[in-house]
Amino acid sequence: KKATTKKIKRKKDPNAPKNKKTAYILYSTAIRSQLKEENPELSFGQLGKLIGQKYKQLSGEEKAKYEKMAAEDKLRYEREMKAYKNKAEAAAAAASAQADSDSDSL
């Protein structure tokens, strides 16, 4: 018998910025409701396949629109992540300084 080890899932910080979106995700978000109206009988998985097929059929010019949006979202994510990390480092430094001053007073 093989011993299985359970992987412990790290808790996500609710204050962390939302991850960046890809061109496909942005396209999917934009077109999903329209396709769902046109094809109400499709299941979630079937709708996903249809979106994937339509994305593959996009012209380079149409895809470029979503790729540009994805690049802008990537910049937004990097900006927010930098601010988030700076804030976390400042909080850690303040906590460390507080701990040092507490131990000095003993």
Short mmCIF file of C-alpha atoms in Angstrom, two decimals:
data_model
loop_
_atom_site.label_atom_id
_atom_site.label_comp_id
_atom_site.label_asym_id
_atom_site.label_seq_id
_atom_site.Cartn_x
_atom_site.Cartn_y
_atom_site.Cartn_z
CA LYS A 1 0.00 0.00 0.00
CA LYS A 2 1.09 3.49 -0.82
CA ALA A 3 0.95 6.10 1.90
CA THR A 4 -0.87 9.17 0.69
CA THR A 5 -0.08 12.59 1.97
CA LYS A 6 -2.75 15.21 1.94
CA LYS A 7 -1.69 18.53 0.51
CA ILE A 8 -2.56 21.44 2.73
CA LYS A 9 -4.16 24.24 0.74
CA ARG A 10 -2.85 27.69 1.49
CA LYS A 11 -5.52 30.19 2.44
CA LYS A 12 -5.89 33.06 -0.01
CA ASP A 13 -5.64 36.53 1.43
CA PRO A 14 -8.96 38.27 0.76
CA ASN A 15 -7.11 41.59 0.53
CA ALA A 16 -4.82 40.37 -2.26
CA PRO A 17 -5.55 41.81 -5.71
CA LYS A 18 -7.56 39.75 -8.20
CA ASN A 19 -5.38 37.87 -10.65
CA LYS A 20 -4.84 39.17 -14.17
CA LYS A 21 -7.23 38.05 -16.92
CA THR A 22 -6.13 36.51 -20.19
CA ALA A 23 -7.40 37.57 -23.61
CA TYR A 24 -9.52 34.41 -23.74
CA ILE A 25 -11.13 35.07 -20.35
CA LEU A 26 -11.96 38.65 -21.35
CA TYR A 27 -13.48 37.41 -24.64
CA SER A 28 -15.41 34.69 -22.80
CA THR A 29 -16.82 37.20 -20.32
CA ALA A 30 -17.86 39.54 -23.12
CA ILE A 31 -19.63 36.93 -25.28
CA ARG A 32 -20.96 34.35 -22.79
CA SER A 33 -24.30 36.05 -22.00
CA GLN A 34 -25.03 36.67 -25.69
CA LEU A 35 -24.33 33.03 -26.59
CA LYS A 36 -26.37 31.81 -23.62
CA GLU A 37 -29.37 33.83 -24.89
CA GLU A 38 -28.96 32.44 -28.40
CA ASN A 39 -28.46 28.86 -27.15
CA PRO A 40 -30.38 28.44 -23.86
CA GLU A 41 -30.35 24.64 -24.19
CA LEU A 42 -26.54 24.37 -23.95
CA SER A 43 -24.98 23.14 -20.73
CA PHE A 44 -22.14 25.02 -19.08
CA GLY A 45 -19.55 22.71 -20.66
CA GLN A 46 -21.10 22.89 -24.12
CA LEU A 47 -21.21 26.67 -23.88
CA GLY A 48 -17.53 26.67 -22.95
CA LYS A 49 -16.69 24.56 -26.01
CA LEU A 50 -18.67 26.93 -28.24
CA ILE A 51 -16.84 29.95 -26.80
CA GLY A 52 -13.51 28.20 -27.41
CA GLN A 53 -14.40 27.47 -31.02
CA LYS A 54 -15.51 31.06 -31.61
CA TYR A 55 -12.30 32.36 -30.02
CA LYS A 56 -10.17 30.22 -32.35
CA GLN A 57 -12.09 31.62 -35.33
CA LEU A 58 -11.44 35.26 -34.39
CA SER A 59 -9.38 37.27 -36.85
CA GLY A 60 -6.03 38.64 -35.73
CA GLU A 61 -7.51 42.13 -35.53
CA GLU A 62 -10.38 40.99 -33.29
CA LYS A 63 -8.03 38.98 -31.06
CA ALA A 64 -5.68 41.97 -30.81
CA LYS A 65 -8.48 43.93 -29.11
CA TYR A 66 -8.72 41.34 -26.33
CA GLU A 67 -4.94 40.91 -26.12
CA LYS A 68 -4.59 44.67 -25.61
CA MET A 69 -7.20 44.54 -22.84
CA ALA A 70 -5.32 41.61 -21.26
CA ALA A 71 -2.04 43.56 -21.38
CA GLU A 72 -3.74 46.51 -19.65
CA ASP A 73 -5.17 44.17 -17.01
CA LYS A 74 -1.72 42.67 -16.48
CA LEU A 75 -0.35 46.15 -15.79
CA ARG A 76 -3.22 46.79 -13.36
CA TYR A 77 -2.44 43.53 -11.56
CA GLU A 78 1.28 44.30 -11.33
CA ARG A 79 0.54 47.79 -9.98
CA GLU A 80 -1.91 46.47 -7.38
CA MET A 81 0.39 43.60 -6.40
CA LYS A 82 3.30 45.98 -5.88
CA ALA A 83 1.15 48.18 -3.63
CA TYR A 84 -0.16 45.10 -1.79
CA LYS A 85 3.36 43.75 -1.16
CA ASN A 86 4.61 47.16 -0.01
CA LYS A 87 1.68 47.39 2.41
CA ALA A 88 2.35 43.84 3.69
CA GLU A 89 6.06 44.58 4.17
CA ALA A 90 5.25 47.80 6.03
CA ALA A 91 2.84 45.92 8.31
CA ALA A 92 5.45 43.21 8.95
CA ALA A 93 8.09 45.84 9.75
CA ALA A 94 5.70 47.60 12.14
CA ALA A 95 4.88 44.30 13.85
CA SER A 96 8.58 43.51 14.16
CA ALA A 97 9.31 46.94 15.60
CA GLN A 98 6.42 46.51 18.06
CA ALA A 99 7.77 43.11 19.11
CA ASP A 100 11.25 44.58 19.60
CA SER A 101 9.93 47.43 21.76
CA ASP A 102 7.87 44.97 23.79
CA SER A 103 10.90 42.78 24.50
CA ASP A 104 12.99 45.86 25.41
CA SER A 105 10.49 46.92 28.07
CA LEU A 106 10.83 43.61 29.91
#
